[in-house]
XYZ file of C-alpha atoms in Angstrom:
385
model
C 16.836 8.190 28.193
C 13.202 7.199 28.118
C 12.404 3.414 28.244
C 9.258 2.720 25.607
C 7.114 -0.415 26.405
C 6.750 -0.673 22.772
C 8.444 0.674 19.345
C 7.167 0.678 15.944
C 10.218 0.502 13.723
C 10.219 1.616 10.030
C 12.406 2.208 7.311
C 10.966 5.361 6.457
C 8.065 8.170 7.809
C 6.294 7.572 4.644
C 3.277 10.843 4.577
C 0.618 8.493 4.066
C 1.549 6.173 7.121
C 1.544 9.519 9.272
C -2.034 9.179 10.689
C -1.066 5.536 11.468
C 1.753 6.070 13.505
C 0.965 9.068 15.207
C -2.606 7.256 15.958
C -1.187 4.791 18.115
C 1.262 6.670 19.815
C -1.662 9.134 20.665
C -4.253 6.466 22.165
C -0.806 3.904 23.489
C 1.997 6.031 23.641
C 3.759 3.676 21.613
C 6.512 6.094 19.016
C 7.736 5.164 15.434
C 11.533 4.696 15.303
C 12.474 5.553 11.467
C 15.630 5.883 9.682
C 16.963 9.816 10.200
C 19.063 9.194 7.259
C 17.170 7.777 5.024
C 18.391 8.448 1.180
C 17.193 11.710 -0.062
C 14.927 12.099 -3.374
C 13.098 8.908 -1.611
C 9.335 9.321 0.192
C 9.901 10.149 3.871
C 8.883 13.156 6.154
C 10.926 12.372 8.936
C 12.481 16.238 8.900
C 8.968 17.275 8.826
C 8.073 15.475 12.045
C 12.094 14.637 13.539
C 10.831 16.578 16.772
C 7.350 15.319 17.748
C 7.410 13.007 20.576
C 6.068 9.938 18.254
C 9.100 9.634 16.222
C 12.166 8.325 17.194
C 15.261 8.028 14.812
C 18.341 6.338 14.364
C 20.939 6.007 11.365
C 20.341 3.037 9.417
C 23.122 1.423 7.079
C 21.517 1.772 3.805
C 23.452 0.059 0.706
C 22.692 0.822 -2.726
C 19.505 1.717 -2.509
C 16.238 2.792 -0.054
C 15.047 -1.203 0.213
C 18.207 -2.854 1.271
C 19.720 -1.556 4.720
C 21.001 -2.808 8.183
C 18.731 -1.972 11.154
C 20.662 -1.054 14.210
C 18.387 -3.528 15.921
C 20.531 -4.491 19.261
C 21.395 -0.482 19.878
C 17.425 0.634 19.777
C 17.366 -2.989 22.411
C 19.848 -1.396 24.888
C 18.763 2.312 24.073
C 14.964 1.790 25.045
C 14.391 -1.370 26.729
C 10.999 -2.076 24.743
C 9.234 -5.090 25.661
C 7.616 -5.306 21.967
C 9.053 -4.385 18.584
C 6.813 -3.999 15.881
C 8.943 -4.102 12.576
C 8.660 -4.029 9.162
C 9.393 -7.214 7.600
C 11.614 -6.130 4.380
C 13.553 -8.828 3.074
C 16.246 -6.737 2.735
C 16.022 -5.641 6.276
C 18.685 -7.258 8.451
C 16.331 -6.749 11.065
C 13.962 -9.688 9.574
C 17.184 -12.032 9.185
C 18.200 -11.162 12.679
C 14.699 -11.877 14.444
C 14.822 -15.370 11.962
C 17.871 -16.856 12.836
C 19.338 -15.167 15.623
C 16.971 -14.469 17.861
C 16.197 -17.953 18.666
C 20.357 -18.857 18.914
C 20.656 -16.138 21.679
C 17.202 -16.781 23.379
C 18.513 -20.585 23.726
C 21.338 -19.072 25.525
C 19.422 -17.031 27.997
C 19.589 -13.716 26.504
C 16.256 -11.783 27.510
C 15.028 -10.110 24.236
C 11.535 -8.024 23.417
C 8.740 -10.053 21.831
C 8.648 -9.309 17.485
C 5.780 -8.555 15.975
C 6.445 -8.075 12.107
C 4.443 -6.337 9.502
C 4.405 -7.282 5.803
C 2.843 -9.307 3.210
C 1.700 -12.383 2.570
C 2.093 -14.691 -0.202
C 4.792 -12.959 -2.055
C 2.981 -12.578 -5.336
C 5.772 -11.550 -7.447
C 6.944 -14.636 -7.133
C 4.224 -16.878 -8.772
C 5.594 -17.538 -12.185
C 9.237 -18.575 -10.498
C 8.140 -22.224 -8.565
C 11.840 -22.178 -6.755
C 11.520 -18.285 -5.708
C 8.193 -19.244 -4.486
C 9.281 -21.805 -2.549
C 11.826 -20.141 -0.818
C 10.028 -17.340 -0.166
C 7.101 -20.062 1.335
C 10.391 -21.412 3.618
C 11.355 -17.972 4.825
C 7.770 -17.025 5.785
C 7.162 -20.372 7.588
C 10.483 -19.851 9.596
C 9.627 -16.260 10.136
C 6.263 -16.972 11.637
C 7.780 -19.788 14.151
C 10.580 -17.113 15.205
C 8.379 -14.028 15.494
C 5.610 -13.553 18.515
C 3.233 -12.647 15.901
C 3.051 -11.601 12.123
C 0.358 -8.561 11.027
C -0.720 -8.966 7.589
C -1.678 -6.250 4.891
C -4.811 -8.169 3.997
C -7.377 -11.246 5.431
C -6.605 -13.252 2.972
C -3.064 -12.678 3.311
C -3.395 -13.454 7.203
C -5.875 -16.729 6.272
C -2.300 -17.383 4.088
C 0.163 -16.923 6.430
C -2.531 -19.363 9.260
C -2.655 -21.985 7.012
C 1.435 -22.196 6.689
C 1.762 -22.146 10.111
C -1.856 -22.740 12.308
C 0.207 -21.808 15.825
C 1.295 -18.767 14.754
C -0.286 -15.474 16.410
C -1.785 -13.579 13.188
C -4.174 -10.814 12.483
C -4.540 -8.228 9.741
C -4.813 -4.037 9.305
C -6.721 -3.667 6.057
C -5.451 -0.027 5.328
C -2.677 2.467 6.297
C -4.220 5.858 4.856
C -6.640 7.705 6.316
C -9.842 8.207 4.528
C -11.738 10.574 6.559
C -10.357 13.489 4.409
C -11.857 11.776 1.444
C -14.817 11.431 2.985
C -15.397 14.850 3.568
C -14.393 15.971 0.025
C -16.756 12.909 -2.263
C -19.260 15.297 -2.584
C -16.494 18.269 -3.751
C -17.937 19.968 -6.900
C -16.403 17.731 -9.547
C -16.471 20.353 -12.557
C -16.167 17.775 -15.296
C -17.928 18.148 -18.685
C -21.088 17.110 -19.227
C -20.399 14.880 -22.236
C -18.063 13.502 -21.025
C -16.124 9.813 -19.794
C -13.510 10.922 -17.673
C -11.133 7.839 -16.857
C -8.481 8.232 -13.958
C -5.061 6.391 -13.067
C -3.377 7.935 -9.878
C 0.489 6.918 -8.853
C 3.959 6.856 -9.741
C 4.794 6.633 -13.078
C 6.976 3.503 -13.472
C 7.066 0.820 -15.413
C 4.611 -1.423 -13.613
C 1.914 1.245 -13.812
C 1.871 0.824 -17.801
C 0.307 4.763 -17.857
C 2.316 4.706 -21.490
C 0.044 1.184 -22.711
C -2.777 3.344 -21.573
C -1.763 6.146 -23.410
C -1.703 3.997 -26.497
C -4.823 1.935 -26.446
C -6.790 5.562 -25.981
C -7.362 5.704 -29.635
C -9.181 2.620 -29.586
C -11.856 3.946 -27.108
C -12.276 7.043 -28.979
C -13.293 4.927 -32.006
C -16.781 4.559 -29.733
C -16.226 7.525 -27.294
C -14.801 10.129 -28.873
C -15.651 12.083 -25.954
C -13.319 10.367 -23.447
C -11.038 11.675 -21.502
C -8.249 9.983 -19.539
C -6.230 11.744 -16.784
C -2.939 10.460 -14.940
C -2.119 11.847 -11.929
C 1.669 10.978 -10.955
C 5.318 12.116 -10.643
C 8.368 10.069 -11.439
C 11.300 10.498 -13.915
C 9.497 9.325 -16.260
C 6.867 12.155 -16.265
C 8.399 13.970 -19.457
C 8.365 10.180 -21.910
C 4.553 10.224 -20.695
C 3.966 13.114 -22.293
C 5.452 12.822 -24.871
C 4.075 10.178 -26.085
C 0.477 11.696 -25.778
C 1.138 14.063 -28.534
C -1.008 16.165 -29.747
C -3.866 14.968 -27.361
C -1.434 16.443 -24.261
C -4.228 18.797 -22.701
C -7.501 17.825 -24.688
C -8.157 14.519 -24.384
C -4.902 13.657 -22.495
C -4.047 15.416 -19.246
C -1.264 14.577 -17.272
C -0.872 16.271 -14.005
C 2.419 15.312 -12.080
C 2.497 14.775 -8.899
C -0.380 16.131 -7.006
C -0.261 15.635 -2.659
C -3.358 18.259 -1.584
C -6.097 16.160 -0.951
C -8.675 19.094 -2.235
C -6.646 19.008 -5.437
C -6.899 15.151 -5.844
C -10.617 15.323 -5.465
C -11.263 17.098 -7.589
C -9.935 14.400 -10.304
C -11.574 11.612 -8.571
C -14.696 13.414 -8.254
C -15.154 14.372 -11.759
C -14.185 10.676 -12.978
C -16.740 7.620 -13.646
C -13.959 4.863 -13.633
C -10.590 4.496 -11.782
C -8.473 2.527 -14.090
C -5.354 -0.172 -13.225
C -3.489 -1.583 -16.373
C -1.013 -2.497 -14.158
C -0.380 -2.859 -10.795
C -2.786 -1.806 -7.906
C -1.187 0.629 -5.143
C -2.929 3.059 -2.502
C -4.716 4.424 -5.409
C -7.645 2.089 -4.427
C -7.876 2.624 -1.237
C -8.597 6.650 -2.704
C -11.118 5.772 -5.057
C -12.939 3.395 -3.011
C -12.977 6.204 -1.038
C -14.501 8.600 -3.660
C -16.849 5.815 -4.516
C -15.029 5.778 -7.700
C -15.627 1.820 -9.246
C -11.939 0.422 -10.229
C -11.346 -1.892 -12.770
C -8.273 -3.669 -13.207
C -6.899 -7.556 -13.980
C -7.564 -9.835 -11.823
C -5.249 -10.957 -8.939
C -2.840 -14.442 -9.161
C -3.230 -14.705 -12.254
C 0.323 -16.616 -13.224
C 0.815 -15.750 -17.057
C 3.887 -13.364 -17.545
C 1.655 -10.456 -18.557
C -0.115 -10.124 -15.955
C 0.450 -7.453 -13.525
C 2.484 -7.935 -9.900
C -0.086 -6.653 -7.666
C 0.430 -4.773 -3.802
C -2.020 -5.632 -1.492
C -4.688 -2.829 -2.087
C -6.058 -5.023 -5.092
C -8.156 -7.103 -2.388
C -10.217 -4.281 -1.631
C -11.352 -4.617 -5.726
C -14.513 -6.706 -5.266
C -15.811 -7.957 -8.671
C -19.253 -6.576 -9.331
C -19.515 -5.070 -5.679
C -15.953 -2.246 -5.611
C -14.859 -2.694 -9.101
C -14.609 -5.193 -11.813
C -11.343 -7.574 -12.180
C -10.584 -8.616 -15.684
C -8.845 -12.580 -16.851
C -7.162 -12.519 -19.200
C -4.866 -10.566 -18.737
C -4.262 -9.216 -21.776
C -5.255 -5.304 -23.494
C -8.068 -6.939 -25.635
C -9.690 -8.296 -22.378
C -9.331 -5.175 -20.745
C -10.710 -3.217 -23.858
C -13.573 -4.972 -24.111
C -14.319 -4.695 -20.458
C -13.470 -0.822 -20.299
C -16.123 -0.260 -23.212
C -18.735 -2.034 -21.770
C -18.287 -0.235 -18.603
C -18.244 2.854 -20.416
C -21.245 2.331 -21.984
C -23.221 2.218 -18.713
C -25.049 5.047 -17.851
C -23.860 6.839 -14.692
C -21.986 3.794 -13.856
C -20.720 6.024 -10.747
C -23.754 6.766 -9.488
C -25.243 2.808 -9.841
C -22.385 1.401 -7.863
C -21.021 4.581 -5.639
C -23.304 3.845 -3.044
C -22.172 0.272 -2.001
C -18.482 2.053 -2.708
C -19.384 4.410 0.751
C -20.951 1.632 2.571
C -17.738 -0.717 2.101
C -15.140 2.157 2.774
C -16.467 3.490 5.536
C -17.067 -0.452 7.219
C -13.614 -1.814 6.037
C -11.176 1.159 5.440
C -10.876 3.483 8.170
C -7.802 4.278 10.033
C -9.543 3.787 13.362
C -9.918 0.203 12.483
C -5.973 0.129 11.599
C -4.908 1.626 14.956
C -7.047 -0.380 16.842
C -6.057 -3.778 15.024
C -2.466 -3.230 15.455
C -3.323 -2.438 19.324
C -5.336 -5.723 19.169
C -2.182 -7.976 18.364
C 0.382 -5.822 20.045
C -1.870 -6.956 23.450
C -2.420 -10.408 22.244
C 1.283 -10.989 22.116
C 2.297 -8.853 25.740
C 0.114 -11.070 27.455
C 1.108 -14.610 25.739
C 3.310 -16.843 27.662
């Protein structure tokens, strides 16, 4: 059996975090261990890629559901004798519990166990209207980052988060897990959008979260001063048929609803021909893409603590105000109206703000920065006493 200084270990072989894992294991020879049962219908290529030399796999206890499982964390231990484990820190991961509170218990007793690095957020931001889930959550990530050997954020400012909560703790940050040189390539792509006119985009999966149906129903509104709009959602999910349904007689005109769409030449083409990528609710990898496509995103501003206000996932950071994007308070449709329509009224609006859109992807967003910060900490920690 072969003995792996260190493993990467993840619930699932997710496509987008392919060029990620397979990036390290090419330039450290470090594999991914993934679940090889992980529930079907969910996102994971590990069939695709069960063979390759990067990915390891074991059978993980999943109950219920895709989120909540036991990680067979002592077994991969005694299997492969890493030195380092770099896991993902999901709450409802026994993994995280185990490296919290029994890790230390058996390292008091001599046991001889690899150094943890774990990978997750920051400042758990659906919990900011809930003070007592907050605080927990600020408890668990303080003991966390005392039992772990180091803790790699999603984002800076989730890192300068995580520093302040505990200043000893060994912390660093990846600020994105796609990789954007195929988007690069394909910005230019002949966008074949009419002339007249506003194309609006929302990419990802349609649930709740995403609001695509509060979209759907504030597009009369915009047509009342740009008749000419046109907004396109590109996503799968079971609610795909409600979606359009409720765009009626629109469906196809001024309404166009694609399903899922995973060619990158395909998606181009939507964020090429588009002047604004829009977030009603919350921001996903979506922004990474049309940062990517210098494609301007607006969407509501992040921590904002009223009820309304959307839950976002890390990628929001990369939404600049005035620079990437604009970020709307309140948090409310008439805000965002207003906003949308003045954007919309700016002439080329892509074109004034694309430029600064390459210059910040290609400084902040590339997957050779992401392989080479999650190198960076891996090292830090193997050589820490």
């Amino acid at each position: 059996m072969a003995h792996y200084d260190v493993i990467l270990i993840n619930r699932s072989l997710s496509h987008f975090r392919v060029p990620l894992f397979k990036g390290v294991f090419q330039q450290q020879g470090w594999p991914v261990l993934v679940a090889g049962n992980f529930p079907q219908g969910q996102d994971s290529d590990v069939e695709k890629y069960a063979n390759e030399d990067w990915v390891l796999t074991e059978d993980f206890c999943f109950f219920n559901n895709a989120n909540t499982c036991h990680v067979p964390l002592f077994k991969i231990i005694k299997k492969y004798h890493p030195k380092v484990l770099v896991i993902e820190a999901g709450t409802r991961m026994t993994s995280t519990w185990l490296v919290a509170f029994v890790f230390p218990i058996l390292r008091l007793f001599g046991w001889r166990l690899p150094k943890v690095i774990l990978w997750g957020h920051g400042r758990q931001i659906s919990f900011l209207n809930s003070s007592l889930k907050l605080k927990l959550s600020v408890i668990l990530k303080k003991i966390l980052l005392k039992s772990s050997d180091g803790y790699l954020a999603y984002t800076q400012p989730d890192a300068a988060y995580l520093k302040q909560l505990c200043p000893t703790a060994v912390v660093d940050h990846f600020n994105n897990t796609i990789d954007i040189a195929p988007m690069l390539k394909l910005r230019d792509l002949e966008a074949h959008k009419k002339e007249d006119a506003k194309h609006i985009l929302m990419v990802g999966r349609i649930t709740d979260d995403k609001r695509f149906d509060d979209a759907i129903r504030m597009m009369p509104q915009i047509w009342q001063r740009h008749p000419s709009a046109e907004l396109t959602i590109v996503g799968g999910g079971d609610q795909l048929p409600a979606i359009k349904t409720l765009a009626g007689d629109e469906l196809d005109k001024r309404i166009h609803i694609t399903g899922a769409v995973y060619k990158e030449q395909d998606l181009a083409a939507y964020y090429n021909r588009s002047q604004i990528f829009w977030l009603l609710g919350a921001a996903g990898l979506g922004v990474n893409h049309a940062i990517a496509y210098g494609l301007p995103v607006l969407a509501f501003k992040p921590n904002d603590t009223s009820v309304e206000a959307p839950r976002h996932h890390p990628e929001i950071t990369y939404v600049v105000d005035g620079k990437t994007g604009w970020l709307v308070q309140p948090a409310t449709e008439s805000a965002m109206l207003d906003k949308l329509l003045e954007v919309l009224e700016k002439p080329s609006v892509k074109e004034i703000i694309g430029a600064p859109l390459y210059a910040y992807a290609e400084k902040h967003l590339t997957m050779e920065d992401t392989i080479q910060r999650v190198i960076n900490i891996v090292e830090r920690v193997e050589h820490s006493s």
